[in-house]
DNA sequence: TTTCTGACAACAA
DNA sequence: ATTGTTGCCAGAA
C-alpha cells in the first residue's frame, strides 16, 4: 500500500464514521483528514470507492447541503431515498436544516 | 515530469 | 440573488 493511497484511506475511514441520519460536507472531511482545501479530492476518492466498499457516500454533500453526488448513484434518486430513510429531510435535492443533520468529524491527528 | 481533471469552495460580475 | 470564473489539492494518464 503506497502512501499515495493513504489519502483515500483516510477519506474512507472518516466517511465510515458518519453516524446514521447525519451528513457531512466535502470541505469538512478534507479538513478532518488534515488536507483542508482538498474537498474536490474527497469527491474523487468517493467516486473510486463507492462501487466497492460499504462507504456511506450518500451522507456526503456539498457545503450547501446539495446532493451534488446523487448523479453518480444508480437510479435517479437513490441517494435521496437512502438519506430520507435515515430521517434526513430533503427538498429539491437539498438537505433541509443542514446544520441540524451536519456531523462535524473529529480532527485527524497524524502521527509524526 | 508535465498536464489534465474532479461527487468542491470562494469570489467576481 | 444567480451565474460564471478561479483557486485549491492530490491522484491519474
mmCIF file with all atom_site columns, C-alpha atoms (C1' of nucleotides) in Angstrom:
data_model
loop_
_atom_site.group_PDB
_atom_site.id
_atom_site.type_symbol
_atom_site.label_atom_id
_atom_site.label_alt_id
_atom_site.label_comp_id
_atom_site.label_asym_id
_atom_site.label_entity_id
_atom_site.label_seq_id
_atom_site.pdbx_PDB_ins_code
_atom_site.Cartn_x
_atom_site.Cartn_y
_atom_site.Cartn_z
_atom_site.occupancy
_atom_site.B_iso_or_equiv
_atom_site.pdbx_formal_charge
_atom_site.auth_seq_id
_atom_site.auth_comp_id
_atom_site.auth_asym_id
_atom_site.auth_atom_id
_atom_site.pdbx_PDB_model_num
ATOM 1   C CA    . UNK A 1 1   ? 0.000   0.000  0.000   1.00 0.00 ? 1   UNK A CA    1
ATOM 2   C CA    . UNK A 1 2   ? 1.723   3.115  -1.181  1.00 0.00 ? 2   UNK A CA    1
ATOM 3   C CA    . UNK A 1 3   ? 1.497   6.271  0.816   1.00 0.00 ? 3   UNK A CA    1
ATOM 4   C CA    . UNK A 1 4   ? -0.385  7.841  -2.083  1.00 0.00 ? 4   UNK A CA    1
ATOM 5   C CA    . UNK A 1 5   ? -3.445  5.824  -1.266  1.00 0.00 ? 5   UNK A CA    1
ATOM 6   C CA    . UNK A 1 6   ? -3.221  6.903  2.329   1.00 0.00 ? 6   UNK A CA    1
ATOM 7   C CA    . UNK A 1 7   ? -5.273  9.951  1.483   1.00 0.00 ? 7   UNK A CA    1
ATOM 8   C CA    . UNK A 1 8   ? -8.091  7.849  0.081   1.00 0.00 ? 8   UNK A CA    1
ATOM 9   C CA    . UNK A 1 9   ? -7.894  5.536  3.028   1.00 0.00 ? 9   UNK A CA    1
ATOM 10  C CA    . UNK A 1 10  ? -8.364  8.410  5.412   1.00 0.00 ? 10  UNK A CA    1
ATOM 11  C CA    . UNK A 1 11  ? -11.321 9.640  3.434   1.00 0.00 ? 11  UNK A CA    1
ATOM 12  C CA    . UNK A 1 12  ? -12.960 6.234  3.616   1.00 0.00 ? 12  UNK A CA    1
ATOM 13  C CA    . UNK A 1 13  ? -12.259 5.918  7.318   1.00 0.00 ? 13  UNK A CA    1
ATOM 14  C CA    . UNK A 1 14  ? -13.794 9.269  8.067   1.00 0.00 ? 14  UNK A CA    1
ATOM 15  C CA    . UNK A 1 15  ? -16.846 8.828  5.858   1.00 0.00 ? 15  UNK A CA    1
ATOM 16  C CA    . UNK A 1 16  ? -17.492 5.489  7.522   1.00 0.00 ? 16  UNK A CA    1
ATOM 17  C CA    . UNK A 1 17  ? -17.597 7.304  10.833  1.00 0.00 ? 17  UNK A CA    1
ATOM 18  C CA    . UNK A 1 18  ? -20.507 9.481  9.813   1.00 0.00 ? 18  UNK A CA    1
ATOM 19  C CA    . UNK A 1 19  ? -23.374 8.399  12.078  1.00 0.00 ? 19  UNK A CA    1
ATOM 20  C CA    . UNK A 1 20  ? -26.620 7.244  10.568  1.00 0.00 ? 20  UNK A CA    1
ATOM 21  C CA    . UNK A 1 21  ? -29.018 10.078 9.985   1.00 0.00 ? 21  UNK A CA    1
ATOM 22  C CA    . UNK A 1 22  ? -26.179 12.563 9.831   1.00 0.00 ? 22  UNK A CA    1
ATOM 23  C CA    . UNK A 1 23  ? -24.355 14.111 6.906   1.00 0.00 ? 23  UNK A CA    1
ATOM 24  C CA    . UNK A 1 24  ? -21.053 15.809 6.257   1.00 0.00 ? 24  UNK A CA    1
ATOM 25  C CA    . UNK A 1 25  ? -19.580 18.119 3.654   1.00 0.00 ? 25  UNK A CA    1
ATOM 26  C CA    . UNK A 1 26  ? -16.599 17.569 1.392   1.00 0.00 ? 26  UNK A CA    1
ATOM 27  C CA    . UNK A 1 27  ? -14.795 20.509 2.866   1.00 0.00 ? 27  UNK A CA    1
ATOM 28  C CA    . UNK A 1 28  ? -15.181 19.311 6.424   1.00 0.00 ? 28  UNK A CA    1
ATOM 29  C CA    . UNK A 1 29  ? -13.974 15.857 5.506   1.00 0.00 ? 29  UNK A CA    1
ATOM 30  C CA    . UNK A 1 30  ? -10.926 17.256 3.766   1.00 0.00 ? 30  UNK A CA    1
ATOM 31  C CA    . UNK A 1 31  ? -10.210 19.342 6.807   1.00 0.00 ? 31  UNK A CA    1
ATOM 32  C CA    . UNK A 1 32  ? -10.820 16.378 9.054   1.00 0.00 ? 32  UNK A CA    1
ATOM 33  C CA    . UNK A 1 33  ? -8.072  14.390 7.412   1.00 0.00 ? 33  UNK A CA    1
ATOM 34  C CA    . UNK A 1 34  ? -5.635  17.235 7.600   1.00 0.00 ? 34  UNK A CA    1
ATOM 35  C CA    . UNK A 1 35  ? -5.926  18.380 3.997   1.00 0.00 ? 35  UNK A CA    1
ATOM 36  C CA    . UNK A 1 36  ? -8.162  21.400 4.085   1.00 0.00 ? 36  UNK A CA    1
ATOM 37  C CA    . UNK A 1 37  ? -8.873  22.662 0.609   1.00 0.00 ? 37  UNK A CA    1
ATOM 38  C CA    . UNK A 1 38  ? -8.797  19.216 -0.929  1.00 0.00 ? 38  UNK A CA    1
ATOM 39  C CA    . UNK A 1 39  ? -12.559 18.982 -0.990  1.00 0.00 ? 39  UNK A CA    1
ATOM 40  C CA    . UNK A 1 40  ? -12.532 18.090 -4.667  1.00 0.00 ? 40  UNK A CA    1
ATOM 41  C CA    . UNK A 1 41  ? -10.206 15.212 -3.978  1.00 0.00 ? 41  UNK A CA    1
ATOM 42  C CA    . UNK A 1 42  ? -12.690 13.853 -1.454  1.00 0.00 ? 42  UNK A CA    1
ATOM 43  C CA    . UNK A 1 43  ? -15.238 13.523 -4.225  1.00 0.00 ? 43  UNK A CA    1
ATOM 44  C CA    . UNK A 1 44  ? -12.639 11.792 -6.338  1.00 0.00 ? 44  UNK A CA    1
ATOM 45  C CA    . UNK A 1 45  ? -11.928 9.335  -3.561  1.00 0.00 ? 45  UNK A CA    1
ATOM 46  C CA    . UNK A 1 46  ? -15.583 8.538  -3.070  1.00 0.00 ? 46  UNK A CA    1
ATOM 47  C CA    . UNK A 1 47  ? -16.035 8.104  -6.793  1.00 0.00 ? 47  UNK A CA    1
ATOM 48  C CA    . UNK A 1 48  ? -13.347 5.450  -6.763  1.00 0.00 ? 48  UNK A CA    1
ATOM 49  C CA    . UNK A 1 49  ? -14.758 3.778  -3.680  1.00 0.00 ? 49  UNK A CA    1
ATOM 50  C CA    . UNK A 1 50  ? -18.499 3.903  -3.961  1.00 0.00 ? 50  UNK A CA    1
ATOM 51  C CA    . UNK A 1 51  ? -18.529 0.758  -6.052  1.00 0.00 ? 51  UNK A CA    1
ATOM 52  C CA    . UNK A 1 52  ? -16.541 -1.479 -3.753  1.00 0.00 ? 52  UNK A CA    1
ATOM 53  C CA    . UNK A 1 53  ? -16.766 -0.712 -0.060  1.00 0.00 ? 53  UNK A CA    1
ATOM 54  C CA    . UNK A 1 54  ? -19.581 -0.183 2.395   1.00 0.00 ? 54  UNK A CA    1
ATOM 55  C CA    . UNK A 1 55  ? -18.951 3.504  2.398   1.00 0.00 ? 55  UNK A CA    1
ATOM 56  C CA    . UNK A 1 56  ? -21.982 5.663  3.167   1.00 0.00 ? 56  UNK A CA    1
ATOM 57  C CA    . UNK A 1 57  ? -21.129 8.092  0.407   1.00 0.00 ? 57  UNK A CA    1
ATOM 58  C CA    . UNK A 1 58  ? -24.736 9.221  0.318   1.00 0.00 ? 58  UNK A CA    1
ATOM 59  C CA    . UNK A 1 59  ? -24.097 11.049 3.585   1.00 0.00 ? 59  UNK A CA    1
ATOM 60  C CA    . UNK A 1 60  ? -21.595 13.336 1.943   1.00 0.00 ? 60  UNK A CA    1
ATOM 61  C CA    . UNK A 1 61  ? -22.936 16.504 0.390   1.00 0.00 ? 61  UNK A CA    1
ATOM 62  C CA    . UNK A 1 62  ? -21.530 19.831 -0.642  1.00 0.00 ? 62  UNK A CA    1
ATOM 63  C CA    . UNK A 1 63  ? -21.366 22.869 1.616   1.00 0.00 ? 63  UNK A CA    1
ATOM 64  C CA    . UNK A 1 64  ? -24.847 23.991 0.615   1.00 0.00 ? 64  UNK A CA    1
ATOM 65  C CA    . UNK A 1 65  ? -26.399 20.669 1.539   1.00 0.00 ? 65  UNK A CA    1
ATOM 66  C CA    . UNK A 1 66  ? -26.981 19.924 -2.124  1.00 0.00 ? 66  UNK A CA    1
ATOM 67  C CA    . UNK A 1 67  ? -26.758 16.280 -3.137  1.00 0.00 ? 67  UNK A CA    1
ATOM 68  C CA    . UNK A 1 68  ? -24.077 17.003 -5.683  1.00 0.00 ? 68  UNK A CA    1
ATOM 69  C CA    . UNK A 1 69  ? -23.164 13.351 -5.987  1.00 0.00 ? 69  UNK A CA    1
ATOM 70  C CA    . UNK A 1 70  ? -26.619 11.932 -6.475  1.00 0.00 ? 70  UNK A CA    1
ATOM 71  C CA    . UNK A 1 71  ? -25.999 11.718 -10.176 1.00 0.00 ? 71  UNK A CA    1
ATOM 72  C CA    . UNK A 1 72  ? -23.350 9.090  -9.506  1.00 0.00 ? 72  UNK A CA    1
ATOM 73  C CA    . UNK A 1 73  ? -25.697 6.712  -7.770  1.00 0.00 ? 73  UNK A CA    1
ATOM 74  C CA    . UNK A 1 74  ? -27.707 4.125  -9.664  1.00 0.00 ? 74  UNK A CA    1
ATOM 75  C CA    . UNK A 1 75  ? -31.231 5.249  -10.331 1.00 0.00 ? 75  UNK A CA    1
ATOM 76  C CA    . UNK A 1 76  ? -32.298 8.850  -10.285 1.00 0.00 ? 76  UNK A CA    1
ATOM 77  C CA    . UNK A 1 77  ? -32.905 9.463  -6.631  1.00 0.00 ? 77  UNK A CA    1
ATOM 78  C CA    . UNK A 1 78  ? -31.335 6.578  -4.740  1.00 0.00 ? 78  UNK A CA    1
ATOM 79  C CA    . UNK A 1 79  ? -29.099 8.867  -2.746  1.00 0.00 ? 79  UNK A CA    1
ATOM 80  C CA    . UNK A 1 80  ? -32.081 10.919 -1.665  1.00 0.00 ? 80  UNK A CA    1
ATOM 81  C CA    . UNK A 1 81  ? -34.045 7.845  -0.708  1.00 0.00 ? 81  UNK A CA    1
ATOM 82  C CA    . UNK A 1 82  ? -31.188 6.494  1.377   1.00 0.00 ? 82  UNK A CA    1
ATOM 83  C CA    . UNK A 1 83  ? -30.955 9.750  3.297   1.00 0.00 ? 83  UNK A CA    1
ATOM 84  C CA    . UNK A 1 84  ? -34.684 10.073 3.787   1.00 0.00 ? 84  UNK A CA    1
ATOM 85  C CA    . UNK A 1 85  ? -34.680 6.522  5.051   1.00 0.00 ? 85  UNK A CA    1
ATOM 86  C CA    . UNK A 1 86  ? -32.325 7.675  7.777   1.00 0.00 ? 86  UNK A CA    1
ATOM 87  C CA    . UNK A 1 87  ? -34.554 10.551 8.736   1.00 0.00 ? 87  UNK A CA    1
ATOM 88  C CA    . UNK A 1 88  ? -32.876 13.298 6.749   1.00 0.00 ? 88  UNK A CA    1
ATOM 89  C CA    . UNK A 1 89  ? -35.361 15.648 5.159   1.00 0.00 ? 89  UNK A CA    1
ATOM 90  C CA    . UNK A 1 90  ? -34.619 16.507 1.576   1.00 0.00 ? 90  UNK A CA    1
ATOM 91  C CA    . UNK A 1 91  ? -36.242 19.102 -0.595  1.00 0.00 ? 91  UNK A CA    1
ATOM 92  C CA    . UNK A 1 92  ? -35.336 19.695 -4.221  1.00 0.00 ? 92  UNK A CA    1
ATOM 93  C CA    . UNK A 1 93  ? -32.131 17.656 -3.897  1.00 0.00 ? 93  UNK A CA    1
ATOM 94  C CA    . UNK A 1 94  ? -31.094 19.743 -0.926  1.00 0.00 ? 94  UNK A CA    1
ATOM 95  C CA    . UNK A 1 95  ? -30.945 18.839 2.729   1.00 0.00 ? 95  UNK A CA    1
ATOM 96  C CA    . UNK A 1 96  ? -33.411 20.758 4.841   1.00 0.00 ? 96  UNK A CA    1
ATOM 97  C CA    . UNK A 1 97  ? -31.834 22.154 8.013   1.00 0.00 ? 97  UNK A CA    1
ATOM 98  C CA    . UNK A 1 98  ? -28.332 21.127 7.106   1.00 0.00 ? 98  UNK A CA    1
ATOM 99  C CA    . UNK A 1 99  ? -26.970 22.259 10.460  1.00 0.00 ? 99  UNK A CA    1
ATOM 100 C CA    . UNK A 1 100 ? -29.440 20.003 12.157  1.00 0.00 ? 100 UNK A CA    1
ATOM 101 C CA    . UNK A 1 101 ? -28.057 16.900 10.440  1.00 0.00 ? 101 UNK A CA    1
ATOM 102 C CA    . UNK A 1 102 ? -24.499 18.055 9.949   1.00 0.00 ? 102 UNK A CA    1
ATOM 103 C CA    . UNK A 1 103 ? -21.867 15.949 11.600  1.00 0.00 ? 103 UNK A CA    1
ATOM 104 C CA    . UNK A 1 104 ? -18.509 17.524 12.210  1.00 0.00 ? 104 UNK A CA    1
ATOM 105 C CA    . UNK A 1 105 ? -15.701 14.958 12.007  1.00 0.00 ? 105 UNK A CA    1
ATOM 106 C CA    . UNK A 1 106 ? -13.035 14.772 14.674  1.00 0.00 ? 106 UNK A CA    1
ATOM 107 C CA    . UNK A 1 107 ? -9.775  16.378 13.672  1.00 0.00 ? 107 UNK A CA    1
ATOM 108 C CA    . UNK A 1 108 ? -7.393  13.799 12.390  1.00 0.00 ? 108 UNK A CA    1
ATOM 109 C CA    . UNK A 1 109 ? -4.090  13.904 14.195  1.00 0.00 ? 109 UNK A CA    1
ATOM 110 C CA    . UNK A 1 110 ? -1.329  12.493 12.033  1.00 0.00 ? 110 UNK A CA    1
ATOM 111 C CA    . UNK A 1 111 ? 1.406   10.590 13.831  1.00 0.00 ? 111 UNK A CA    1
ATOM 112 C CA    . UNK A 1 112 ? 4.743   12.065 13.063  1.00 0.00 ? 112 UNK A CA    1
ATOM 113 C "C1'" . DT  B 2 1   ? 7.979   15.219 -15.022 1.00 0.00 ? 1   DT  B "C1'" 1
ATOM 114 C "C1'" . DT  B 2 2   ? 4.124   17.812 -17.014 1.00 0.00 ? 2   DT  B "C1'" 1
ATOM 115 C "C1'" . DT  B 2 3   ? -0.644  18.267 -17.705 1.00 0.00 ? 3   DT  B "C1'" 1
ATOM 116 C "C1'" . DC  B 2 4   ? -5.440  17.291 -17.039 1.00 0.00 ? 4   DC  B "C1'" 1
ATOM 117 C "C1'" . DT  B 2 5   ? -9.163  16.508 -14.232 1.00 0.00 ? 5   DT  B "C1'" 1
ATOM 118 C "C1'" . DG  B 2 6   ? -12.648 16.279 -10.498 1.00 0.00 ? 6   DG  B "C1'" 1
ATOM 119 C "C1'" . DA  B 2 7   ? -19.362 13.979 -6.347  1.00 0.00 ? 7   DA  B "C1'" 1
ATOM 120 C "C1'" . DC  B 2 8   ? -15.854 21.439 -4.048  1.00 0.00 ? 8   DC  B "C1'" 1
ATOM 121 C "C1'" . DA  B 2 9   ? -15.416 26.242 -2.307  1.00 0.00 ? 9   DA  B "C1'" 1
ATOM 122 C "C1'" . DA  B 2 10  ? -14.850 31.088 -2.657  1.00 0.00 ? 10  DA  B "C1'" 1
ATOM 123 C "C1'" . DC  B 2 11  ? -15.125 35.162 -5.170  1.00 0.00 ? 11  DC  B "C1'" 1
ATOM 124 C "C1'" . DA  B 2 12  ? -16.443 38.435 -9.145  1.00 0.00 ? 12  DA  B "C1'" 1
ATOM 125 C "C1'" . DA  B 2 13  ? -19.939 40.462 -12.356 1.00 0.00 ? 13  DA  B "C1'" 1
ATOM 126 C "C1'" . DA  C 3 1   ? -29.899 36.577 -5.916  1.00 0.00 ? 1   DA  C "C1'" 1
ATOM 127 C "C1'" . DT  C 3 2   ? -27.981 33.869 -9.721  1.00 0.00 ? 2   DT  C "C1'" 1
ATOM 128 C "C1'" . DT  C 3 3   ? -24.435 32.560 -12.882 1.00 0.00 ? 3   DT  C "C1'" 1
ATOM 129 C "C1'" . DG  C 3 4   ? -19.694 32.265 -14.225 1.00 0.00 ? 4   DG  C "C1'" 1
ATOM 130 C "C1'" . DT  C 3 5   ? -14.825 32.025 -13.352 1.00 0.00 ? 5   DT  C "C1'" 1
ATOM 131 C "C1'" . DT  C 3 6   ? -10.713 30.980 -10.475 1.00 0.00 ? 6   DT  C "C1'" 1
ATOM 132 C "C1'" . DG  C 3 7   ? -8.231  28.609 -6.866  1.00 0.00 ? 7   DG  C "C1'" 1
ATOM 133 C "C1'" . DC  C 3 8   ? -7.469  24.563 -4.387  1.00 0.00 ? 8   DC  C "C1'" 1
ATOM 134 C "C1'" . DC  C 3 9   ? -5.404  19.827 -3.530  1.00 0.00 ? 9   DC  C "C1'" 1
ATOM 135 C "C1'" . DA  C 3 10  ? -3.870  15.255 -4.753  1.00 0.00 ? 10  DA  C "C1'" 1
ATOM 136 C "C1'" . DG  C 3 11  ? -4.152  11.434 -7.998  1.00 0.00 ? 11  DG  C "C1'" 1
ATOM 137 C "C1'" . DA  C 3 12  ? -4.052  9.504  -12.695 1.00 0.00 ? 12  DA  C "C1'" 1
ATOM 138 C "C1'" . DA  C 3 13  ? -2.510  9.477  -17.563 1.00 0.00 ? 13  DA  C "C1'" 1
#
